[in-house]
Amino acid sequence: MAAPETMFVLEGRPTAQLIADQLRELIVQGAFSPGQQVNESALASQLSTSRGPLREALQRLCQEGILVSKRNRGVFVAELSEDDIREIYAVREAVELAAATTLLDSGQDKISDTCRVLKGIIKNMAKQVAASDWQALARLDMEFHTAFVSGTGNTRLIRIYQTLAAETRMCILSLEVAYPRIDALVQEHQLILDHLEAADRQGLQKAIKRHMKKAVEDLTSTPEVTEITA
Amino acid sequence: MAAPETMFVLEGRPTAQLIADQLRELIVQGAFSPGQQVNESALASQLSTSRGPLREALQRLCQEGILVSKRNRGVFVAELSEDDIREIYAVREAVELAAATTLLDSGQDKISDTCRVLKGIIKNMAKQVAASDWQALARLDMEFHTAFVSGTGNTRLIRIYQTLAAETRMCILSLEVAYPRIDALVQEHQLILDHLEAADRQGLQKAIKRHMKKAVEDLTSTPEVTEITA
DNA sequence: GCATCGCCTATTGTTGACAATCTACAGTTA
DNA sequence: TAACTGTAGATTGTCAACAATAGGCGATGC
């Protein structure tokens, strides 16, 4: 037996966390419309559990900002405004800038490892652009940035960023905007990767700032939403 | 009746959040020793509630990193290592640097307002230094930084920082280090305030980085812990 | 004397039922 | 007709009992 303590630990993580993960995925995929109330009993039976564990999971998601809880009213799917977007992207920028600094300070090995991962993601991105699979692109976009931050190894930074990633996906849902700038998407990420690989501190910072700024502009301009019913 | 909807809303916030706040305060004040298991039944009756709401609150604190949950074992007070300190302070630096940038970009009014608050806190700090009240100093220290970040008005940044503040206090508990550098404490905060007031972007950034670096050094040096059994 | 096996207790995980609260709708009155 | 009030329904908040799991401890066999 190679690793006795890691075989068949059948869900070693706490139940509430498992439920929270399932529910978060459901929400960011748009299974609930923004502002909609979450019925505890219904959800509990839907997820094959009871109200107790479910409520514990809901608390987690409330703290993440994906849900909002009103006393004696229940929990509701968060409705994110354009102000929320600006907030989220400001924090994302802060986290990524810190990640960039940390990465560049932590040796060539970590940088190379991270670059390798990022390259793979960009490669997949190009494929999905060709296939016009927006859903996959949105996922890869988040994967890229999450991988970038994960490169630091700072568990707290990573956890924060995962929450921000979920909120970002909520934004796109709430505002019902199409995934923007498909063409520039690969380019911008490639630029970030290039600067990281070249260990160009200033260039990397600028690329990140520019990327965030553009994203906010795209998401907040809302130029006549033409209701592209999927 | 001036404001009907705001009179006697007797705890408008959800119960789990209230319990979580109480419990967090207990923990960061050292009511539990690091690594200690948290008995649900005992705590529930101690806080005059039931296990249900308490468990919901525990989930929140687990996500904050103040507690750690092990399946079928229970929740334990987090034990923070020196690596954790480095992580926490790296994130704190990132958040404060972002707050600095945001503040300096958001007009003189916000800067002035924030400076006014910070000045008051520093004034109190000086008093507590004279009174040698370390507990109050630790609280004011956190208050200063929280106020600094609050100046941005970015609710997500603020929430993240509050969690980091709690974890920082946990660090001091876990490592059983005395509150360091009493004399330099007021000076360093004053320096940050001065740079903010002068809108000196680079100086402010440097002061923040320096402050964080020194704090980590103080907390991680651990020069022969002489086992001061309380 | 030491290791192993099995029980036992304490604690967590889960569930269902009960109480409290809010929203919505219908009935009533000016 | 409009506004107000009372009731009904549904949903959340809370609680106590039940089930399941893990760790400790003693007995037993080698």
Short mmCIF file of C-alpha atoms (C1' of nucleotides) in Angstrom, two decimals:
data_model
loop_
_atom_site.label_atom_id
_atom_site.label_comp_id
_atom_site.label_asym_id
_atom_site.label_seq_id
_atom_site.Cartn_x
_atom_site.Cartn_y
_atom_site.Cartn_z
CA MET A 1 0.00 0.00 0.00
CA ALA A 2 1.69 3.12 -1.22
CA ALA A 3 -0.34 5.76 0.52
CA PRO A 4 -2.72 4.20 3.00
CA GLU A 5 -4.04 7.43 4.40
CA THR A 6 -5.04 8.80 1.02
CA MET A 7 -6.92 5.83 -0.40
CA PHE A 8 -10.67 5.78 -0.08
CA VAL A 9 -10.93 8.75 2.25
CA LEU A 10 -14.31 9.02 0.54
CA GLU A 11 -14.90 12.77 0.71
CA GLY A 12 -12.44 13.80 3.35
CA ARG A 13 -13.69 17.36 3.14
CA PRO A 14 -16.56 18.59 5.25
CA THR A 15 -20.03 18.12 3.83
CA ALA A 16 -20.97 21.79 3.88
CA GLN A 17 -18.00 22.59 1.70
CA LEU A 18 -18.93 19.93 -0.83
CA ILE A 19 -22.48 21.23 -1.05
CA ALA A 20 -21.18 24.79 -1.32
CA ASP A 21 -18.96 23.80 -4.23
CA GLN A 22 -21.82 22.11 -6.05
CA LEU A 23 -24.12 25.04 -5.48
CA ARG A 24 -21.51 27.62 -6.47
CA GLU A 25 -21.00 25.82 -9.74
CA LEU A 26 -24.75 25.75 -10.34
CA ILE A 27 -25.06 29.45 -9.64
CA VAL A 28 -22.16 30.67 -11.77
CA GLN A 29 -23.45 28.53 -14.60
CA GLY A 30 -26.68 30.47 -14.44
CA ALA A 31 -29.00 27.84 -12.99
CA PHE A 32 -30.57 30.65 -10.96
CA SER A 33 -31.43 34.08 -12.19
CA PRO A 34 -29.93 37.05 -10.32
CA GLY A 35 -32.11 38.28 -7.49
CA GLN A 36 -34.03 35.04 -7.33
CA GLN A 37 -34.79 33.63 -3.92
CA VAL A 38 -33.22 30.32 -3.02
CA ASN A 39 -35.77 27.95 -1.54
CA GLU A 40 -34.03 25.91 1.13
CA SER A 41 -36.34 22.92 1.22
CA ALA A 42 -36.46 22.57 -2.54
CA LEU A 43 -32.71 22.90 -2.94
CA ALA A 44 -32.05 20.48 -0.12
CA SER A 45 -34.05 17.70 -1.70
CA GLN A 46 -32.64 18.57 -5.11
CA LEU A 47 -29.11 18.09 -3.78
CA SER A 48 -30.13 14.97 -1.86
CA THR A 49 -29.52 16.40 1.54
CA SER A 50 -31.32 18.12 4.39
CA ARG A 51 -31.85 21.74 5.26
CA GLY A 52 -29.22 21.72 7.99
CA PRO A 53 -26.14 21.02 5.88
CA LEU A 54 -27.58 23.12 3.08
CA ARG A 55 -27.92 26.15 5.30
CA GLU A 56 -24.30 25.71 6.36
CA ALA A 57 -23.30 25.76 2.72
CA LEU A 58 -25.43 28.83 2.08
CA GLN A 59 -23.57 30.68 4.81
CA ARG A 60 -20.31 30.05 2.99
CA LEU A 61 -21.67 31.38 -0.28
CA CYS A 62 -23.11 34.41 1.47
CA GLN A 63 -19.69 35.27 2.77
CA GLU A 64 -18.28 34.85 -0.71
CA GLY A 65 -20.77 37.41 -1.94
CA ILE A 66 -22.47 35.06 -4.37
CA LEU A 67 -25.61 35.03 -2.25
CA VAL A 68 -27.09 37.65 0.04
CA SER A 69 -29.00 36.76 3.17
CA LYS A 70 -31.86 38.81 4.57
CA ARG A 71 -33.09 37.96 8.02
CA ASN A 72 -36.42 36.15 8.09
CA ARG A 73 -36.57 36.55 4.34
CA GLY A 74 -34.11 34.00 3.09
CA VAL A 75 -31.12 34.02 0.78
CA PHE A 76 -31.12 35.47 -2.72
CA VAL A 77 -28.81 35.19 -5.68
CA ALA A 78 -26.69 38.32 -5.73
CA GLU A 79 -27.45 41.00 -8.30
CA LEU A 80 -24.23 42.66 -9.30
CA SER A 81 -24.23 46.22 -10.51
CA GLU A 82 -21.66 48.08 -12.56
CA ASP A 83 -20.23 49.44 -9.33
CA ASP A 84 -19.71 45.87 -8.20
CA ILE A 85 -17.82 45.16 -11.39
CA ARG A 86 -15.49 48.08 -10.79
CA GLU A 87 -14.93 46.83 -7.25
CA ILE A 88 -14.27 43.28 -8.30
CA TYR A 89 -11.84 44.23 -11.02
CA ALA A 90 -10.02 46.65 -8.74
CA VAL A 91 -9.42 43.81 -6.31
CA ARG A 92 -8.53 41.42 -9.11
CA GLU A 93 -5.96 43.89 -10.33
CA ALA A 94 -4.52 44.22 -6.85
CA VAL A 95 -4.26 40.46 -6.45
CA GLU A 96 -2.72 39.88 -9.84
CA LEU A 97 -0.22 42.68 -9.43
CA ALA A 98 0.82 41.16 -6.12
CA ALA A 99 1.02 37.77 -7.75
CA ALA A 100 3.21 39.19 -10.48
CA THR A 101 5.60 40.74 -7.97
CA THR A 102 5.72 37.58 -5.88
CA LEU A 103 6.31 35.39 -8.91
CA LEU A 104 9.13 37.52 -10.26
CA ASP A 105 10.75 37.54 -6.82
CA SER A 106 10.49 33.81 -6.28
CA GLY A 107 13.00 32.42 -8.74
CA GLN A 108 13.12 31.23 -12.30
CA ASP A 109 11.79 27.75 -11.53
CA LYS A 110 8.40 28.93 -10.38
CA ILE A 111 8.19 31.37 -13.27
CA SER A 112 8.95 28.66 -15.78
CA ASP A 113 6.46 26.25 -14.24
CA THR A 114 3.75 28.88 -14.31
CA CYS A 115 4.54 29.88 -17.88
CA ARG A 116 4.27 26.27 -18.99
CA VAL A 117 0.78 26.02 -17.54
CA LEU A 118 -0.29 29.36 -18.98
CA LYS A 119 0.97 28.40 -22.42
CA GLY A 120 -1.20 25.31 -22.41
CA ILE A 121 -4.25 27.34 -21.49
CA ILE A 122 -3.63 29.89 -24.22
CA LYS A 123 -3.25 27.09 -26.72
CA ASN A 124 -6.67 25.76 -25.72
CA MET A 125 -8.05 29.27 -25.94
CA ALA A 126 -6.98 29.59 -29.55
CA LYS A 127 -8.75 26.33 -30.30
CA GLN A 128 -11.99 27.50 -28.70
CA VAL A 129 -11.80 30.80 -30.55
CA ALA A 130 -11.68 28.81 -33.77
CA ALA A 131 -14.62 26.74 -32.56
CA SER A 132 -16.48 29.86 -31.36
CA ASP A 133 -17.20 28.19 -28.03
CA TRP A 134 -17.78 31.18 -25.78
CA GLN A 135 -18.64 29.15 -22.70
CA ALA A 136 -15.35 27.29 -22.93
CA LEU A 137 -13.53 30.57 -23.54
CA ALA A 138 -14.96 32.14 -20.42
CA ARG A 139 -13.82 29.10 -18.45
CA LEU A 140 -10.33 29.21 -19.94
CA ASP A 141 -10.09 32.94 -19.31
CA MET A 142 -10.70 32.35 -15.61
CA GLU A 143 -8.40 29.33 -15.67
CA PHE A 144 -5.59 31.46 -17.03
CA HIS A 145 -5.84 34.07 -14.33
CA THR A 146 -6.35 31.52 -11.58
CA ALA A 147 -3.28 29.61 -12.77
CA PHE A 148 -1.33 32.85 -12.80
CA VAL A 149 -2.18 33.57 -9.17
CA SER A 150 -1.74 29.92 -8.20
CA GLY A 151 1.84 30.19 -9.38
CA THR A 152 2.63 32.19 -6.26
CA GLY A 153 1.73 29.30 -3.98
CA ASN A 154 0.11 31.76 -1.59
CA THR A 155 -2.97 29.83 -0.47
CA ARG A 156 -4.74 32.90 0.83
CA LEU A 157 -4.19 34.86 -2.34
CA ILE A 158 -5.45 31.88 -4.32
CA ARG A 159 -8.57 31.51 -2.20
CA ILE A 160 -9.36 35.19 -2.55
CA TYR A 161 -8.91 35.01 -6.28
CA GLN A 162 -11.17 32.00 -6.64
CA THR A 163 -13.93 33.96 -4.96
CA LEU A 164 -13.28 36.87 -7.30
CA ALA A 165 -13.38 34.52 -10.27
CA ALA A 166 -16.81 33.27 -9.23
CA GLU A 167 -18.03 36.81 -8.79
CA THR A 168 -16.70 37.75 -12.19
CA ARG A 169 -18.75 34.99 -13.78
CA MET A 170 -21.75 36.27 -11.82
CA CYS A 171 -21.20 39.70 -13.32
CA ILE A 172 -21.46 38.39 -16.82
CA LEU A 173 -24.68 36.65 -15.82
CA SER A 174 -26.21 39.64 -14.05
CA LEU A 175 -25.47 42.10 -16.80
CA GLU A 176 -26.39 39.67 -19.54
CA VAL A 177 -23.52 40.84 -21.65
CA ALA A 178 -22.04 38.71 -24.35
CA TYR A 179 -18.46 37.60 -23.96
CA PRO A 180 -16.57 40.54 -25.32
CA ARG A 181 -13.61 41.03 -27.60
CA ILE A 182 -13.05 37.47 -28.65
CA ASP A 183 -10.28 38.46 -31.01
CA ALA A 184 -8.24 40.50 -28.55
CA LEU A 185 -8.63 37.92 -25.80
CA VAL A 186 -5.86 35.57 -26.84
CA GLN A 187 -3.56 38.45 -27.66
CA GLU A 188 -3.87 40.09 -24.26
CA HIS A 189 -3.25 36.90 -22.36
CA GLN A 190 -0.31 36.12 -24.61
CA LEU A 191 1.08 39.53 -23.79
CA ILE A 192 0.88 38.85 -20.06
CA LEU A 193 2.59 35.51 -20.56
CA ASP A 194 5.35 37.06 -22.66
CA HIS A 195 6.13 39.70 -20.06
CA LEU A 196 6.18 37.09 -17.32
CA GLU A 197 8.50 34.87 -19.30
CA ALA A 198 10.80 37.81 -20.00
CA ALA A 199 10.67 38.76 -16.31
CA ASP A 200 9.72 42.25 -17.44
CA ARG A 201 8.29 43.62 -14.22
CA GLN A 202 7.00 46.93 -15.49
CA GLY A 203 5.70 45.49 -18.73
CA LEU A 204 3.82 42.79 -16.84
CA GLN A 205 2.25 45.27 -14.48
CA LYS A 206 1.18 47.46 -17.34
CA ALA A 207 -0.26 44.52 -19.26
CA ILE A 208 -2.31 43.42 -16.24
CA LYS A 209 -3.61 46.92 -15.59
CA ARG A 210 -4.50 47.36 -19.23
CA HIS A 211 -6.26 43.99 -19.34
CA MET A 212 -8.39 44.83 -16.31
CA LYS A 213 -9.19 48.31 -17.52
CA LYS A 214 -10.40 47.03 -20.85
CA ALA A 215 -12.49 44.32 -19.23
CA VAL A 216 -14.26 46.87 -17.04
CA GLU A 217 -14.88 49.10 -20.03
CA ASP A 218 -16.36 46.23 -21.97
CA LEU A 219 -18.59 45.16 -19.10
CA THR A 220 -19.81 48.60 -18.07
CA SER A 221 -20.36 50.34 -21.35
CA THR A 222 -23.43 48.18 -22.08
CA PRO A 223 -24.03 49.52 -25.57
CA GLU A 224 -27.65 48.59 -26.27
CA VAL A 225 -27.96 44.99 -25.18
CA THR A 226 -29.48 43.35 -28.20
CA GLU A 227 -30.93 40.45 -26.18
CA ILE A 228 -29.08 37.62 -27.79
CA THR A 229 -31.26 34.85 -26.43
CA ALA A 230 -28.96 31.87 -26.22
CA MET B 1 -42.05 58.48 13.04
CA ALA B 2 -38.99 59.63 11.17
CA ALA B 3 -37.73 56.38 9.75
CA PRO B 4 -40.20 53.58 10.33
CA GLU B 5 -38.20 50.89 8.61
CA THR B 6 -35.09 51.49 10.66
CA MET B 7 -36.55 51.61 14.16
CA PHE B 8 -36.37 48.45 16.21
CA VAL B 9 -35.11 46.23 13.42
CA LEU B 10 -33.64 44.35 16.40
CA GLU B 11 -30.67 42.66 14.78
CA GLY B 12 -31.47 42.97 11.11
CA ARG B 13 -28.45 40.87 10.25
CA PRO B 14 -28.70 37.10 10.00
CA THR B 15 -28.20 35.16 13.19
CA ALA B 16 -25.28 33.09 11.94
CA GLN B 17 -23.37 36.25 11.18
CA LEU B 18 -23.98 37.64 14.65
CA ILE B 19 -22.77 34.45 16.27
CA ALA B 20 -19.76 34.37 13.95
CA ASP B 21 -18.85 37.91 14.96
CA GLN B 22 -19.09 37.07 18.65
CA LEU B 23 -17.06 33.92 18.24
CA ARG B 24 -14.42 35.61 16.10
CA GLU B 25 -13.92 38.23 18.76
CA LEU B 26 -13.59 35.51 21.41
CA ILE B 27 -11.02 33.64 19.35
CA VAL B 28 -8.81 36.56 18.40
CA GLN B 29 -8.84 37.65 22.03
CA GLY B 30 -7.34 34.31 22.92
CA ALA B 31 -10.29 32.66 24.63
CA PHE B 32 -9.22 29.43 22.91
CA SER B 33 -5.71 28.15 22.53
CA PRO B 34 -4.47 27.42 19.00
CA GLY B 35 -5.15 23.87 17.88
CA GLN B 36 -7.82 23.39 20.50
CA GLN B 37 -10.99 21.62 19.46
CA VAL B 38 -14.20 23.60 19.56
CA ASN B 39 -16.97 21.67 21.25
CA GLU B 40 -20.21 22.50 19.51
CA SER B 41 -22.65 21.65 22.30
CA ALA B 42 -20.67 23.48 24.94
CA LEU B 43 -20.20 26.59 22.80
CA ALA B 44 -23.84 26.60 21.77
CA SER B 45 -25.10 26.72 25.33
CA GLN B 46 -22.37 29.20 26.23
CA LEU B 47 -23.58 31.56 23.51
CA SER B 48 -27.23 30.89 24.40
CA THR B 49 -28.12 29.26 21.14
CA SER B 50 -28.42 25.85 19.57
CA ARG B 51 -26.03 23.72 17.59
CA GLY B 52 -27.75 24.53 14.30
CA PRO B 53 -27.06 28.25 14.14
CA LEU B 54 -23.68 27.72 15.77
CA ARG B 55 -22.58 25.30 13.06
CA GLU B 56 -23.59 27.85 10.44
CA ALA B 57 -21.38 30.40 12.15
CA LEU B 58 -18.51 27.91 12.35
CA GLN B 59 -18.67 27.46 8.59
CA ARG B 60 -18.11 31.16 8.12
CA LEU B 61 -15.08 31.18 10.38
CA CYS B 62 -13.69 28.10 8.66
CA GLN B 63 -13.80 29.93 5.38
CA GLU B 64 -12.08 32.90 6.96
CA GLY B 65 -9.26 30.60 8.00
CA ILE B 66 -9.69 31.22 11.70
CA LEU B 67 -10.95 27.68 12.23
CA VAL B 68 -10.20 24.47 10.39
CA SER B 69 -12.75 21.73 9.96
CA LYS B 70 -11.94 18.03 9.78
CA ARG B 71 -14.68 15.69 8.71
CA ASN B 72 -16.17 13.67 11.54
CA ARG B 73 -13.62 15.18 13.86
CA GLY B 74 -14.89 18.66 14.40
CA VAL B 75 -13.50 22.16 14.08
CA PHE B 76 -10.26 23.33 15.62
CA VAL B 77 -8.74 26.72 16.25
CA ALA B 78 -6.22 27.37 13.49
CA GLU B 79 -2.55 27.08 14.28
CA LEU B 80 -0.64 29.57 12.20
CA SER B 81 2.94 28.97 11.25
CA GLU B 82 5.60 31.42 10.16
CA ASP B 83 4.78 30.56 6.56
CA ASP B 84 1.22 31.64 7.25
CA ILE B 85 2.51 34.94 8.55
CA ARG B 86 4.46 35.53 5.38
CA GLU B 87 1.37 34.70 3.34
CA ILE B 88 -0.89 36.94 5.35
CA TYR B 89 1.44 39.89 5.23
CA ALA B 90 2.02 39.46 1.51
CA VAL B 91 -1.72 39.73 0.96
CA ARG B 92 -2.03 42.60 3.40
CA GLU B 93 0.66 44.44 1.48
CA ALA B 94 -1.16 43.81 -1.78
CA VAL B 95 -4.44 45.09 -0.38
CA GLU B 96 -2.94 48.18 1.20
CA LEU B 97 -0.97 49.06 -1.90
CA ALA B 98 -4.14 48.80 -3.91
CA ALA B 99 -5.95 50.90 -1.34
CA ALA B 100 -3.22 53.51 -1.56
CA THR B 101 -3.49 53.72 -5.33
CA THR B 102 -7.27 53.85 -5.22
CA LEU B 103 -7.26 56.54 -2.54
CA LEU B 104 -4.80 58.75 -4.36
CA ASP B 105 -6.83 58.39 -7.55
CA SER B 106 -10.17 59.18 -5.95
CA GLY B 107 -9.89 62.85 -5.16
CA GLN B 108 -8.79 65.07 -2.34
CA ASP B 109 -12.03 64.76 -0.37
CA LYS B 110 -11.67 61.08 0.30
CA ILE B 111 -8.00 61.50 1.12
CA SER B 112 -8.76 64.24 3.62
CA ASP B 113 -11.55 62.25 5.23
CA THR B 114 -9.33 59.23 5.63
CA CYS B 115 -6.46 61.27 6.98
CA ARG B 116 -8.73 62.78 9.60
CA VAL B 117 -9.71 59.33 10.85
CA LEU B 118 -6.14 58.07 10.79
CA LYS B 119 -4.93 61.09 12.75
CA GLY B 120 -7.40 60.34 15.51
CA ILE B 121 -6.24 56.75 15.72
CA ILE B 122 -2.59 57.74 15.91
CA LYS B 123 -3.40 60.18 18.66
CA ASN B 124 -4.98 57.39 20.65
CA MET B 125 -1.99 55.20 19.91
CA ALA B 126 0.33 57.70 21.48
CA LYS B 127 -1.83 57.70 24.57
CA GLN B 128 -1.75 53.94 24.88
CA VAL B 129 2.00 53.89 24.38
CA ALA B 130 2.26 56.19 27.34
CA ALA B 131 -0.07 53.92 29.28
CA SER B 132 1.81 50.81 28.09
CA ASP B 133 -1.48 49.16 27.16
CA TRP B 134 -0.35 46.61 24.59
CA GLN B 135 -3.78 45.10 24.09
CA ALA B 136 -5.23 48.47 23.20
CA LEU B 137 -2.27 49.17 20.93
CA ALA B 138 -2.78 45.97 19.00
CA ARG B 139 -6.39 46.93 18.52
CA LEU B 140 -5.53 50.46 17.38
CA ASP B 141 -2.88 49.12 15.04
CA MET B 142 -5.51 47.02 13.28
CA GLU B 143 -7.95 49.90 13.43
CA PHE B 144 -5.50 52.14 11.62
CA HIS B 145 -4.95 49.76 8.75
CA THR B 146 -8.62 48.87 8.51
CA ALA B 147 -9.51 52.54 8.40
CA PHE B 148 -6.92 53.07 5.70
CA VAL B 149 -8.45 50.39 3.51
CA SER B 150 -11.98 51.50 4.38
CA GLY B 151 -11.12 54.87 2.91
CA THR B 152 -11.34 53.34 -0.54
CA GLY B 153 -15.01 52.47 -0.08
CA ASN B 154 -14.39 49.19 -1.88
CA THR B 155 -16.56 46.80 0.13
CA ARG B 156 -14.80 43.70 -1.15
CA LEU B 157 -11.36 45.04 -0.38
CA ILE B 158 -12.59 45.97 3.09
CA ARG B 159 -14.07 42.55 3.75
CA ILE B 160 -10.88 40.84 2.65
CA TYR B 161 -8.85 43.07 4.88
CA GLN B 162 -11.03 42.43 7.91
CA THR B 163 -10.37 38.74 7.51
CA LEU B 164 -6.66 39.41 7.23
CA ALA B 165 -6.81 41.56 10.35
CA ALA B 166 -8.37 38.72 12.30
CA GLU B 167 -5.75 36.31 11.03
CA THR B 168 -3.00 38.72 11.98
CA ARG B 169 -4.25 38.78 15.54
CA MET B 170 -4.34 34.98 15.46
CA CYS B 171 -0.69 34.98 14.42
CA ILE B 172 0.32 36.92 17.47
CA LEU B 173 -1.62 34.43 19.57
CA SER B 174 -0.24 31.32 17.89
CA LEU B 175 3.36 32.41 18.03
CA GLU B 176 3.05 33.79 21.53
CA VAL B 177 5.17 36.75 20.62
CA ALA B 178 5.00 39.95 22.52
CA TYR B 179 3.81 43.03 20.70
CA PRO B 180 6.95 44.28 19.04
CA ARG B 181 8.61 47.61 18.57
CA ILE B 182 6.32 49.74 20.64
CA ASP B 183 8.44 52.80 20.07
CA ALA B 184 8.63 52.58 16.28
CA LEU B 185 4.93 51.77 15.96
CA VAL B 186 3.57 55.30 16.16
CA GLN B 187 6.35 56.61 13.93
CA GLU B 188 5.71 54.17 11.12
CA HIS B 189 2.00 54.81 11.07
CA GLN B 190 2.61 58.53 11.19
CA LEU B 191 4.88 58.12 8.18
CA ILE B 192 2.15 56.38 6.21
CA LEU B 193 -0.28 59.12 7.15
CA ASP B 194 2.15 61.86 6.13
CA HIS B 195 2.74 60.34 2.73
CA LEU B 196 -0.98 59.93 2.16
CA GLU B 197 -1.66 63.50 3.17
CA ALA B 198 1.08 64.73 0.85
CA ALA B 199 -0.30 62.52 -1.93
CA ASP B 200 3.21 61.13 -2.33
CA ARG B 201 2.46 57.98 -4.24
CA GLN B 202 5.90 56.45 -4.26
CA GLY B 203 6.66 57.41 -0.70
CA LEU B 204 3.40 55.90 0.48
CA GLN B 205 4.06 52.66 -1.34
CA LYS B 206 7.53 52.42 0.10
CA ALA B 207 6.30 53.16 3.62
CA ILE B 208 3.68 50.43 3.39
CA LYS B 209 6.15 47.89 2.04
CA ARG B 210 8.65 48.78 4.72
CA HIS B 211 6.01 48.53 7.45
CA MET B 212 4.96 45.07 6.33
CA LYS B 213 8.51 43.85 5.91
CA LYS B 214 9.44 44.91 9.41
CA ALA B 215 6.34 43.33 10.89
CA VAL B 216 7.15 39.99 9.27
CA GLU B 217 10.71 40.19 10.50
CA ASP B 218 9.56 40.87 14.03
CA LEU B 219 7.05 38.05 13.99
CA THR B 220 9.23 35.41 12.34
CA SER B 221 12.58 35.97 14.00
CA THR B 222 11.39 34.05 17.08
CA PRO B 223 14.53 34.61 19.09
CA GLU B 224 14.52 31.71 21.54
CA VAL B 225 10.99 31.58 22.85
CA THR B 226 11.61 31.28 26.55
CA GLU B 227 8.30 29.52 27.24
CA ILE B 228 6.65 32.18 29.26
CA THR B 229 3.95 30.01 30.78
CA ALA B 230 1.08 32.34 31.32
"C1'" DG C 1 6.30 -7.31 27.95
"C1'" DC C 2 4.30 -5.98 23.78
"C1'" DA C 3 1.23 -5.86 20.11
"C1'" DT C 4 -3.36 -6.49 18.56
"C1'" DC C 5 -8.23 -6.80 18.81
"C1'" DG C 6 -12.65 -5.32 20.27
"C1'" DC C 7 -15.66 -2.47 22.89
"C1'" DC C 8 -17.13 2.04 24.64
"C1'" DT C 9 -17.66 6.76 25.15
"C1'" DA C 10 -17.75 11.23 23.42
"C1'" DT C 11 -18.50 14.11 19.66
"C1'" DT C 12 -20.01 15.20 15.26
"C1'" DG C 13 -23.37 14.70 11.21
"C1'" DT C 14 -28.12 14.49 9.95
"C1'" DT C 15 -32.91 14.64 10.09
"C1'" DG C 16 -37.58 15.97 11.00
"C1'" DA C 17 -40.80 18.68 13.52
"C1'" DC C 18 -42.17 23.03 15.74
"C1'" DA C 19 -42.27 28.17 16.29
"C1'" DA C 20 -41.77 32.81 14.46
"C1'" DT C 21 -41.88 35.95 10.81
"C1'" DC C 22 -43.03 38.06 6.49
"C1'" DT C 23 -45.73 38.63 2.04
"C1'" DA C 24 -49.87 38.55 -0.43
"C1'" DC C 25 -54.60 38.53 -0.98
"C1'" DA C 26 -59.26 39.28 0.15
"C1'" DG C 27 -62.72 41.70 2.69
"C1'" DT C 28 -64.32 45.92 4.64
"C1'" DT C 29 -65.11 50.78 5.16
"C1'" DA C 30 -64.87 55.74 4.18
"C1'" DT D 1 -62.77 53.47 -6.04
"C1'" DA D 2 -58.99 53.64 -2.94
"C1'" DA D 3 -56.93 52.72 1.28
"C1'" DC D 4 -56.62 49.96 5.23
"C1'" DT D 5 -56.84 45.80 8.02
"C1'" DG D 6 -57.06 41.04 9.09
"C1'" DT D 7 -56.21 36.53 7.83
"C1'" DA D 8 -53.97 32.72 5.33
"C1'" DG D 9 -50.17 30.68 3.21
"C1'" DA D 10 -45.53 29.84 2.69
"C1'" DT D 11 -40.90 30.15 4.13
"C1'" DT D 12 -37.34 30.75 7.28
"C1'" DG D 13 -35.30 30.24 12.07
"C1'" DT D 14 -34.68 27.17 15.84
"C1'" DC D 15 -34.44 23.14 18.36
"C1'" DA D 16 -34.03 18.41 20.18
"C1'" DA D 17 -33.57 13.58 19.15
"C1'" DC D 18 -31.33 9.97 16.33
"C1'" DA D 19 -27.46 7.83 13.66
"C1'" DA D 20 -22.68 7.36 12.44
"C1'" DT D 21 -17.95 7.88 12.96
"C1'" DA D 22 -13.40 8.29 15.28
"C1'" DG D 23 -10.34 7.87 19.07
"C1'" DG D 24 -9.28 5.97 23.67
"C1'" DC D 25 -8.80 2.15 26.76
"C1'" DG D 26 -8.70 -2.20 28.54
"C1'" DA D 27 -8.44 -7.15 27.85
"C1'" DT D 28 -6.42 -10.91 25.64
"C1'" DG D 29 -3.10 -13.71 23.20
"C1'" DC D 30 1.61 -14.46 21.79
#
